[in-house]
PDB file of C-alpha atoms in Angstrom:
ATOM      1  CA  MET A   1      16.706 -11.954 -12.789  1.00  0.00           C
ATOM      2  CA  THR A   2      20.117 -13.131 -11.597  1.00  0.00           C
ATOM      3  CA  ALA A   3      23.432 -12.239 -13.154  1.00  0.00           C
ATOM      4  CA  VAL A   4      25.316 -14.802 -15.214  1.00  0.00           C
ATOM      5  CA  ALA A   5      28.271 -16.311 -13.355  1.00  0.00           C
ATOM      6  CA  GLY A   6      31.451 -14.413 -14.089  1.00  0.00           C
ATOM      7  CA  GLU A   7      29.575 -11.470 -15.565  1.00  0.00           C
ATOM      8  CA  PRO A   8      30.574  -8.075 -14.127  1.00  0.00           C
ATOM      9  CA  PRO A   9      27.823  -6.405 -12.112  1.00  0.00           C
ATOM     10  CA  HIS A  10      25.638  -4.014 -14.059  1.00  0.00           C
ATOM     11  CA  ARG A  11      26.700  -0.402 -13.778  1.00  0.00           C
ATOM     12  CA  ALA A  12      24.294   2.334 -14.672  1.00  0.00           C
ATOM     13  CA  PRO A  13      25.921   5.112 -16.690  1.00  0.00           C
ATOM     14  CA  ASP A  14      26.595   8.386 -14.938  1.00  0.00           C
ATOM     15  CA  ARG A  15      23.771  10.889 -15.350  1.00  0.00           C
ATOM     16  CA  GLU A  16      26.006  13.023 -17.511  1.00  0.00           C
ATOM     17  CA  GLU A  17      28.487  10.915 -19.421  1.00  0.00           C
ATOM     18  CA  PRO A  18      29.890  13.137 -22.207  1.00  0.00           C
ATOM     19  CA  GLY A  19      30.102  11.567 -25.632  1.00  0.00           C
ATOM     20  CA  ARG A  20      27.642   8.766 -25.031  1.00  0.00           C
ATOM     21  CA  VAL A  21      24.255   8.740 -26.745  1.00  0.00           C
ATOM     22  CA  VAL A  22      21.721   6.761 -24.708  1.00  0.00           C
ATOM     23  CA  ARG A  23      19.254   5.173 -27.138  1.00  0.00           C
ATOM     24  CA  TRP A  24      16.352   3.418 -25.417  1.00  0.00           C
ATOM     25  CA  GLU A  25      15.886   0.785 -28.140  1.00  0.00           C
ATOM     26  CA  GLN A  26      19.562  -0.206 -28.015  1.00  0.00           C
ATOM     27  CA  LEU A  27      19.577  -0.894 -24.273  1.00  0.00           C
ATOM     28  CA  ALA A  28      18.756  -4.235 -22.702  1.00  0.00           C
ATOM     29  CA  SER A  29      16.060  -4.360 -20.059  1.00  0.00           C
ATOM     30  CA  PRO A  30      18.528  -4.416 -17.088  1.00  0.00           C
ATOM     31  CA  ASP A  31      20.367  -1.457 -18.600  1.00  0.00           C
ATOM     32  CA  ILE A  32      17.189   0.630 -18.619  1.00  0.00           C
ATOM     33  CA  ALA A  33      16.453  -0.400 -15.039  1.00  0.00           C
ATOM     34  CA  GLY A  34      19.981   0.583 -14.007  1.00  0.00           C
ATOM     35  CA  LEU A  35      19.852   3.859 -15.901  1.00  0.00           C
ATOM     36  CA  LEU A  36      16.677   4.974 -14.134  1.00  0.00           C
ATOM     37  CA  ALA A  37      17.273   3.450 -10.690  1.00  0.00           C
ATOM     38  CA  GLY A  38      17.231   6.189  -8.077  1.00  0.00           C
ATOM     39  CA  ARG A  39      16.553   8.849 -10.702  1.00  0.00           C
ATOM     40  CA  PRO A  40      12.852   9.659 -10.418  1.00  0.00           C
ATOM     41  CA  THR A  41      13.327  13.037 -12.114  1.00  0.00           C
ATOM     42  CA  GLU A  42      15.348  11.911 -15.131  1.00  0.00           C
ATOM     43  CA  VAL A  43      14.129  13.525 -18.359  1.00  0.00           C
ATOM     44  CA  GLY A  44      13.721  11.381 -21.462  1.00  0.00           C
ATOM     45  CA  LEU A  45      13.789  12.826 -24.976  1.00  0.00           C
ATOM     46  CA  LEU A  46      11.106  11.869 -27.499  1.00  0.00           C
ATOM     47  CA  PRO A  47      12.089  12.901 -31.051  1.00  0.00           C
ATOM     48  CA  VAL A  48       8.939  13.758 -32.998  1.00  0.00           C
ATOM     49  CA  GLY A  49       9.129  14.260 -36.735  1.00  0.00           C
ATOM     50  CA  ALA A  50       7.164  13.477 -39.864  1.00  0.00           C
ATOM     51  CA  THR A  51       7.371  11.720 -43.210  1.00  0.00           C
ATOM     52  CA  GLU A  52       6.189  14.168 -45.831  1.00  0.00           C
ATOM     53  CA  GLN A  53       7.190  15.914 -49.014  1.00  0.00           C
ATOM     54  CA  HIS A  54       9.909  18.505 -48.488  1.00  0.00           C
ATOM     55  CA  GLY A  55      10.172  20.004 -51.925  1.00  0.00           C
ATOM     56  CA  PRO A  56      12.509  18.772 -54.655  1.00  0.00           C
ATOM     57  CA  HIS A  57      15.708  18.941 -52.603  1.00  0.00           C
ATOM     58  CA  LEU A  58      15.071  17.439 -49.140  1.00  0.00           C
ATOM     59  CA  PRO A  59      14.092  13.887 -48.135  1.00  0.00           C
ATOM     60  CA  THR A  60      10.622  13.054 -46.840  1.00  0.00           C
ATOM     61  CA  GLY A  61      12.157  12.195 -43.471  1.00  0.00           C
ATOM     62  CA  THR A  62      13.683  15.653 -42.935  1.00  0.00           C
ATOM     63  CA  ASP A  63      11.731  16.477 -39.773  1.00  0.00           C
ATOM     64  CA  THR A  64      12.552  13.128 -38.187  1.00  0.00           C
ATOM     65  CA  VAL A  65      16.233  13.426 -39.118  1.00  0.00           C
ATOM     66  CA  ILE A  66      16.437  16.851 -37.458  1.00  0.00           C
ATOM     67  CA  ALA A  67      14.512  15.806 -34.334  1.00  0.00           C
ATOM     68  CA  VAL A  68      16.701  12.727 -33.837  1.00  0.00           C
ATOM     69  CA  ALA A  69      19.926  14.668 -34.449  1.00  0.00           C
ATOM     70  CA  VAL A  70      19.002  17.261 -31.820  1.00  0.00           C
ATOM     71  CA  ALA A  71      17.879  14.666 -29.266  1.00  0.00           C
ATOM     72  CA  GLU A  72      20.991  12.541 -29.727  1.00  0.00           C
ATOM     73  CA  GLU A  73      23.363  15.485 -29.343  1.00  0.00           C
ATOM     74  CA  VAL A  74      21.536  16.554 -26.182  1.00  0.00           C
ATOM     75  CA  SER A  75      21.820  12.981 -24.914  1.00  0.00           C
ATOM     76  CA  ARG A  76      25.533  13.054 -25.700  1.00  0.00           C
ATOM     77  CA  ARG A  77      25.860  16.117 -23.479  1.00  0.00           C
ATOM     78  CA  THR A  78      23.547  15.126 -20.644  1.00  0.00           C
ATOM     79  CA  GLY A  79      23.130  11.343 -20.623  1.00  0.00           C
ATOM     80  CA  ALA A  80      19.365  11.747 -21.061  1.00  0.00           C
ATOM     81  CA  PRO A  81      17.790   8.679 -22.705  1.00  0.00           C
ATOM     82  CA  VAL A  82      16.405   9.080 -26.225  1.00  0.00           C
ATOM     83  CA  LEU A  83      13.158   7.228 -26.857  1.00  0.00           C
ATOM     84  CA  PRO A  84      12.392   5.752 -30.302  1.00  0.00           C
ATOM     85  CA  PRO A  85      11.295   8.541 -32.656  1.00  0.00           C
ATOM     86  CA  VAL A  86       7.761   9.189 -33.827  1.00  0.00           C
ATOM     87  CA  ALA A  87       8.448   9.244 -37.561  1.00  0.00           C
ATOM     88  CA  VAL A  88       4.929   9.609 -38.993  1.00  0.00           C
ATOM     89  CA  GLY A  89       3.307  12.809 -37.785  1.00  0.00           C
ATOM     90  CA  CYS A  90       0.257  14.936 -38.494  1.00  0.00           C
ATOM     91  CA  SER A  91       0.726  15.893 -42.137  1.00  0.00           C
ATOM     92  CA  PHE A  92      -2.805  16.387 -43.477  1.00  0.00           C
ATOM     93  CA  GLY A  93      -1.754  19.911 -44.417  1.00  0.00           C
ATOM     94  CA  HIS A  94       0.438  18.603 -47.218  1.00  0.00           C
ATOM     95  CA  GLY A  95      -2.432  16.935 -49.017  1.00  0.00           C
ATOM     96  CA  ASP A  96      -2.030  13.978 -51.346  1.00  0.00           C
ATOM     97  CA  VAL A  97      -0.955  15.653 -54.583  1.00  0.00           C
ATOM     98  CA  LEU A  98       2.781  15.839 -53.881  1.00  0.00           C
ATOM     99  CA  PRO A  99       4.139  12.255 -53.554  1.00  0.00           C
ATOM    100  CA  GLY A 100       5.872  10.939 -50.467  1.00  0.00           C
ATOM    101  CA  THR A 101       3.696  12.133 -47.613  1.00  0.00           C
ATOM    102  CA  LEU A 102       2.557   9.710 -44.925  1.00  0.00           C
ATOM    103  CA  SER A 103       0.256  11.013 -42.212  1.00  0.00           C
ATOM    104  CA  ALA A 104      -1.207   9.820 -38.959  1.00  0.00           C
ATOM    105  CA  ASP A 105      -4.738  10.739 -37.988  1.00  0.00           C
ATOM    106  CA  PRO A 106      -4.269  13.451 -35.322  1.00  0.00           C
ATOM    107  CA  GLY A 107      -6.338  11.526 -32.775  1.00  0.00           C
ATOM    108  CA  ARG A 108      -4.282   8.378 -33.231  1.00  0.00           C
ATOM    109  CA  PHE A 109      -1.112  10.445 -33.065  1.00  0.00           C
ATOM    110  CA  VAL A 110      -2.233  11.802 -29.684  1.00  0.00           C
ATOM    111  CA  ASP A 111      -2.873   8.270 -28.477  1.00  0.00           C
ATOM    112  CA  LEU A 112       0.560   7.094 -29.653  1.00  0.00           C
ATOM    113  CA  VAL A 113       2.330   9.897 -27.779  1.00  0.00           C
ATOM    114  CA  ARG A 114       0.285   9.229 -24.643  1.00  0.00           C
ATOM    115  CA  ASP A 115       0.994   5.495 -24.864  1.00  0.00           C
ATOM    116  CA  THR A 116       4.722   6.097 -25.317  1.00  0.00           C
ATOM    117  CA  VAL A 117       4.913   8.393 -22.291  1.00  0.00           C
ATOM    118  CA  GLU A 118       2.789   6.170 -20.061  1.00  0.00           C
ATOM    119  CA  TRP A 119       4.652   2.997 -20.999  1.00  0.00           C
ATOM    120  CA  SER A 120       7.971   4.766 -20.400  1.00  0.00           C
ATOM    121  CA  ALA A 121       6.745   5.510 -16.881  1.00  0.00           C
ATOM    122  CA  ARG A 122       6.240   1.786 -16.272  1.00  0.00           C
ATOM    123  CA  SER A 123       9.999   1.449 -16.640  1.00  0.00           C
ATOM    124  CA  GLY A 124      10.660   4.379 -14.321  1.00  0.00           C
ATOM    125  CA  LEU A 125      10.911   7.326 -16.741  1.00  0.00           C
ATOM    126  CA  ARG A 126       8.384   9.851 -15.480  1.00  0.00           C
ATOM    127  CA  ARG A 127       9.499  13.020 -17.266  1.00  0.00           C
ATOM    128  CA  VAL A 128       9.510  13.273 -21.050  1.00  0.00           C
ATOM    129  CA  LEU A 129      10.393  16.206 -23.290  1.00  0.00           C
ATOM    130  CA  ALA A 130       9.197  15.900 -26.888  1.00  0.00           C
ATOM    131  CA  VAL A 131      11.726  17.339 -29.339  1.00  0.00           C
ATOM    132  CA  ASN A 132       9.447  18.365 -32.182  1.00  0.00           C
ATOM    133  CA  ALA A 133      10.568  19.217 -35.706  1.00  0.00           C
ATOM    134  CA  HIS A 134       7.225  19.463 -37.532  1.00  0.00           C
ATOM    135  CA  PHE A 135       4.774  22.376 -37.367  1.00  0.00           C
ATOM    136  CA  GLY A 136       1.783  20.109 -37.959  1.00  0.00           C
ATOM    137  CA  ASN A 137       2.415  18.115 -34.782  1.00  0.00           C
ATOM    138  CA  ASP A 138       2.168  21.094 -32.469  1.00  0.00           C
ATOM    139  CA  ALA A 139      -1.580  21.040 -31.786  1.00  0.00           C
ATOM    140  CA  ALA A 140      -1.720  17.264 -31.290  1.00  0.00           C
ATOM    141  CA  LEU A 141       1.284  17.323 -28.959  1.00  0.00           C
ATOM    142  CA  SER A 142      -0.441  20.010 -26.915  1.00  0.00           C
ATOM    143  CA  MET A 143      -3.555  17.846 -26.724  1.00  0.00           C
ATOM    144  CA  ALA A 144      -1.505  14.832 -25.624  1.00  0.00           C
ATOM    145  CA  GLY A 145       0.004  17.018 -22.932  1.00  0.00           C
ATOM    146  CA  ASP A 146      -3.461  18.091 -21.766  1.00  0.00           C
ATOM    147  CA  TYR A 147      -4.543  14.475 -21.343  1.00  0.00           C
ATOM    148  CA  LEU A 148      -1.380  13.621 -19.445  1.00  0.00           C
ATOM    149  CA  ARG A 149      -1.328  16.588 -17.076  1.00  0.00           C
ATOM    150  CA  LEU A 150      -4.922  15.944 -16.049  1.00  0.00           C
ATOM    151  CA  GLY A 151      -5.038  12.146 -16.124  1.00  0.00           C
ATOM    152  CA  ARG A 152      -1.453  11.431 -15.029  1.00  0.00           C
ATOM    153  CA  PRO A 153      -0.412  14.223 -12.647  1.00  0.00           C
ATOM    154  CA  ASP A 154       2.427  11.982 -11.447  1.00  0.00           C
ATOM    155  CA  LEU A 155       4.110  12.424 -14.849  1.00  0.00           C
ATOM    156  CA  ARG A 156       5.657  15.417 -16.572  1.00  0.00           C
ATOM    157  CA  PHE A 157       5.411  16.024 -20.319  1.00  0.00           C
ATOM    158  CA  GLY A 158       6.722  19.012 -22.231  1.00  0.00           C
ATOM    159  CA  VAL A 159       7.278  20.012 -25.854  1.00  0.00           C
ATOM    160  CA  THR A 160      10.095  21.992 -27.408  1.00  0.00           C
ATOM    161  CA  ASN A 161       9.963  23.028 -31.084  1.00  0.00           C
ATOM    162  CA  TRP A 162      13.376  23.509 -32.688  1.00  0.00           C
ATOM    163  CA  TRP A 163      12.296  26.683 -34.482  1.00  0.00           C
ATOM    164  CA  ALA A 164      11.065  28.365 -31.294  1.00  0.00           C
ATOM    165  CA  CYS A 165      13.419  27.205 -28.545  1.00  0.00           C
ATOM    166  CA  HIS A 166      15.805  30.169 -28.832  1.00  0.00           C
ATOM    167  CA  PRO A 167      15.052  33.793 -29.896  1.00  0.00           C
ATOM    168  CA  GLU A 168      17.836  33.924 -32.495  1.00  0.00           C
ATOM    169  CA  VAL A 169      16.728  30.595 -33.956  1.00  0.00           C
ATOM    170  CA  ALA A 170      13.144  31.870 -34.223  1.00  0.00           C
ATOM    171  CA  VAL A 171      14.305  34.898 -36.214  1.00  0.00           C
ATOM    172  CA  GLU A 172      16.430  32.813 -38.591  1.00  0.00           C
ATOM    173  CA  ALA A 173      13.749  30.137 -39.019  1.00  0.00           C
ATOM    174  CA  ALA A 174      11.160  32.609 -40.297  1.00  0.00           C
ATOM    175  CA  ALA A 175      13.527  34.923 -42.188  1.00  0.00           C
ATOM    176  CA  ASP A 176      12.016  33.942 -45.541  1.00  0.00           C
ATOM    177  CA  GLY A 177       8.382  33.671 -44.444  1.00  0.00           C
ATOM    178  CA  PRO A 178       6.390  32.764 -41.326  1.00  0.00           C
ATOM    179  CA  ASP A 179       4.812  29.693 -42.963  1.00  0.00           C
ATOM    180  CA  PHE A 180       8.248  28.291 -43.822  1.00  0.00           C
ATOM    181  CA  HIS A 181       8.807  24.758 -45.074  1.00  0.00           C
ATOM    182  CA  ALA A 182      11.955  23.198 -46.567  1.00  0.00           C
ATOM    183  CA  ASN A 183      13.285  26.749 -46.471  1.00  0.00           C
ATOM    184  CA  ARG A 184      16.638  28.389 -45.876  1.00  0.00           C
ATOM    185  CA  ALA A 185      16.874  27.419 -42.191  1.00  0.00           C
ATOM    186  CA  GLU A 186      15.545  23.880 -42.499  1.00  0.00           C
ATOM    187  CA  THR A 187      17.748  23.158 -45.501  1.00  0.00           C
ATOM    188  CA  ALA A 188      20.742  24.610 -43.641  1.00  0.00           C
ATOM    189  CA  LEU A 189      20.092  22.280 -40.707  1.00  0.00           C
ATOM    190  CA  MET A 190      20.044  19.318 -43.062  1.00  0.00           C
ATOM    191  CA  LEU A 191      23.289  20.484 -44.676  1.00  0.00           C
ATOM    192  CA  ALA A 192      24.788  20.429 -41.186  1.00  0.00           C
ATOM    193  CA  VAL A 193      23.429  17.112 -39.851  1.00  0.00           C
ATOM    194  CA  ALA A 194      22.824  15.012 -42.995  1.00  0.00           C
ATOM    195  CA  PRO A 195      24.400  16.678 -46.050  1.00  0.00           C
ATOM    196  CA  HIS A 196      24.358  13.425 -48.008  1.00  0.00           C
ATOM    197  CA  LEU A 197      20.555  13.569 -48.059  1.00  0.00           C
ATOM    198  CA  VAL A 198      20.324  17.071 -49.581  1.00  0.00           C
ATOM    199  CA  ARG A 199      19.918  17.243 -53.380  1.00  0.00           C
ATOM    200  CA  ALA A 200      22.234  20.204 -53.798  1.00  0.00           C
ATOM    201  CA  ASP A 201      21.806  20.221 -57.583  1.00  0.00           C
ATOM    202  CA  ARG A 202      18.126  21.126 -57.124  1.00  0.00           C
ATOM    203  CA  LEU A 203      18.586  24.027 -54.706  1.00  0.00           C
ATOM    204  CA  GLY A 204      18.847  26.718 -57.365  1.00  0.00           C
ATOM    205  CA  ASP A 205      15.290  26.213 -58.600  1.00  0.00           C
ATOM    206  CA  ALA A 206      13.644  25.301 -55.287  1.00  0.00           C
ATOM    207  CA  ASP A 207      12.742  28.770 -53.943  1.00  0.00           C
ATOM    208  CA  ASP A 208       9.041  29.556 -53.613  1.00  0.00           C
ATOM    209  CA  PRO A 209       7.531  32.471 -51.644  1.00  0.00           C
ATOM    210  CA  ASP A 210       5.190  32.433 -48.656  1.00  0.00           C
ATOM    211  CA  ARG A 211       1.692  33.129 -49.969  1.00  0.00           C
ATOM    212  CA  THR A 212      -0.215  32.986 -46.670  1.00  0.00           C
ATOM    213  CA  ALA A 213      -0.184  36.681 -45.756  1.00  0.00           C
ATOM    214  CA  GLY A 214      -3.713  38.005 -45.271  1.00  0.00           C
ATOM    215  CA  LEU A 215      -5.481  34.686 -45.814  1.00  0.00           C
ATOM    216  CA  VAL A 216      -8.596  34.002 -43.757  1.00  0.00           C
ATOM    217  CA  PHE A 217      -8.641  30.238 -44.289  1.00  0.00           C
ATOM    218  CA  ARG A 218      -6.073  27.438 -44.286  1.00  0.00           C
ATOM    219  CA  TYR A 219      -5.112  25.443 -47.379  1.00  0.00           C
ATOM    220  CA  THR A 220      -3.102  22.346 -48.228  1.00  0.00           C
ATOM    221  CA  ALA A 221       0.425  22.772 -49.546  1.00  0.00           C
ATOM    222  CA  PRO A 222      -0.388  22.427 -53.275  1.00  0.00           C
ATOM    223  CA  SER A 223      -2.693  25.457 -52.986  1.00  0.00           C
ATOM    224  CA  LEU A 224       0.108  27.546 -51.492  1.00  0.00           C
ATOM    225  CA  SER A 225       3.330  26.345 -53.124  1.00  0.00           C
ATOM    226  CA  ARG A 226       4.341  25.346 -56.634  1.00  0.00           C
ATOM    227  CA  ASN A 227       6.779  22.669 -55.449  1.00  0.00           C
ATOM    228  CA  GLY A 228       6.087  22.072 -51.729  1.00  0.00           C
ATOM    229  CA  VAL A 229       8.641  24.667 -50.577  1.00  0.00           C
ATOM    230  CA  THR A 230       7.916  27.895 -48.725  1.00  0.00           C
ATOM    231  CA  GLY A 231      11.045  29.997 -48.519  1.00  0.00           C
ATOM    232  CA  ARG A 232      14.479  30.362 -50.079  1.00  0.00           C
ATOM    233  CA  PRO A 233      16.495  27.148 -49.659  1.00  0.00           C
ATOM    234  CA  SER A 234      18.942  28.379 -52.280  1.00  0.00           C
ATOM    235  CA  GLU A 235      20.394  30.640 -49.556  1.00  0.00           C
ATOM    236  CA  ALA A 236      21.112  27.766 -47.167  1.00  0.00           C
ATOM    237  CA  THR A 237      24.664  27.027 -46.057  1.00  0.00           C
ATOM    238  CA  ALA A 238      26.179  24.383 -43.839  1.00  0.00           C
ATOM    239  CA  GLY A 239      27.676  27.160 -41.712  1.00  0.00           C
ATOM    240  CA  LEU A 240      24.240  28.581 -40.969  1.00  0.00           C
ATOM    241  CA  GLY A 241      23.020  25.074 -40.221  1.00  0.00           C
ATOM    242  CA  ARG A 242      25.821  24.421 -37.732  1.00  0.00           C
ATOM    243  CA  ALA A 243      25.103  27.712 -35.980  1.00  0.00           C
ATOM    244  CA  LEU A 244      21.377  26.953 -35.754  1.00  0.00           C
ATOM    245  CA  PHE A 245      22.010  23.403 -34.595  1.00  0.00           C
ATOM    246  CA  GLY A 246      24.370  24.594 -31.877  1.00  0.00           C
ATOM    247  CA  ARG A 247      21.835  27.080 -30.522  1.00  0.00           C
ATOM    248  CA  VAL A 248      19.002  24.544 -30.614  1.00  0.00           C
ATOM    249  CA  VAL A 249      21.067  21.881 -28.851  1.00  0.00           C
ATOM    250  CA  ALA A 250      22.211  24.343 -26.192  1.00  0.00           C
ATOM    251  CA  ALA A 251      18.614  25.422 -25.538  1.00  0.00           C
ATOM    252  CA  VAL A 252      17.284  21.872 -25.271  1.00  0.00           C
ATOM    253  CA  THR A 253      20.231  20.820 -23.111  1.00  0.00           C
ATOM    254  CA  ASP A 254      19.324  23.621 -20.725  1.00  0.00           C
ATOM    255  CA  GLN A 255      15.692  22.468 -20.704  1.00  0.00           C
ATOM    256  CA  VAL A 256      16.722  18.927 -19.787  1.00  0.00           C
ATOM    257  CA  ARG A 257      18.904  20.099 -16.920  1.00  0.00           C
ATOM    258  CA  ARG A 258      16.239  22.445 -15.582  1.00  0.00           C
ATOM    259  CA  GLY A 259      13.556  19.815 -16.108  1.00  0.00           C
ATOM    260  CA  ARG A 260      15.357  17.402 -13.813  1.00  0.00           C
ATOM    261  CA  GLU A 261      15.065  19.892 -10.965  1.00  0.00           C
ATOM    262  CA  GLU A 262      11.700  21.457 -11.702  1.00  0.00           C
ATOM    263  CA  VAL A 263       8.814  21.379  -9.245  1.00  0.00           C
ATOM    264  CA  ALA A 264       5.304  22.747  -9.695  1.00  0.00           C
ATOM    265  CA  PRO A 265       5.210  26.378  -8.513  1.00  0.00           C
ATOM    266  CA  LEU A 266       2.358  25.723  -6.090  1.00  0.00           C
ATOM    267  CA  GLY A 267       3.247  22.165  -5.229  1.00  0.00           C
ATOM    268  CA  GLY A 268       1.475  19.010  -6.300  1.00  0.00           C
ATOM    269  CA  ARG A 269       2.893  16.009  -8.051  1.00  0.00           C
TER     270      ARG A 269
END
């Protein structure tokens, strides 16, 4: 394609252009080509969330909101492109009793992630880090990664879970139960990144304990929680959320920068 007469030549943004969020779906085709030209090791960010019940006080899109917020802040710091989010995840575990949950079949979810990564590579993006904010996606993301590392050894695909990307975050995330959901930490993150979506007037009655200790089998949410919550969201504060968000963003930012330089320990593509 030729440039329009009088139009300034396209300039790809610097790899690290502070303050600028690079959103894939908001770029024109030549912009994406310019962004990735000469950058075979650029790392793209794939926000992965869910649409599911999050108790009486958080929106069904909580996981997607958090994943996008983290990815966009990392992009703001590093210039890494943010791919369109996966907003419907693997949520069979929430059952169909509590309204609001949408779920993808895990196999189709795997295919969607694979398709997104492989089609991104057609435009020149060959390294993708999934920024995951939903427990239920973890196994399917791992399976997608297995397909890609065997079938597409020319690509790189990794997963980072917000609740496990930093030791201090991991401790805070599970402070009110290892099977946490819509809990103190998750509610705090939402108070930090999207306070207008938190039903603060419902926080006082939202607490519900983790009942999974010692169980042999797995159950859907209505068999484990009275209201879809596991944890103590009443203890959440925006200050805690800002601290957690800062640690998560710093950890993922470091992963992006290291991922741009990483090579397989024993060689190979």
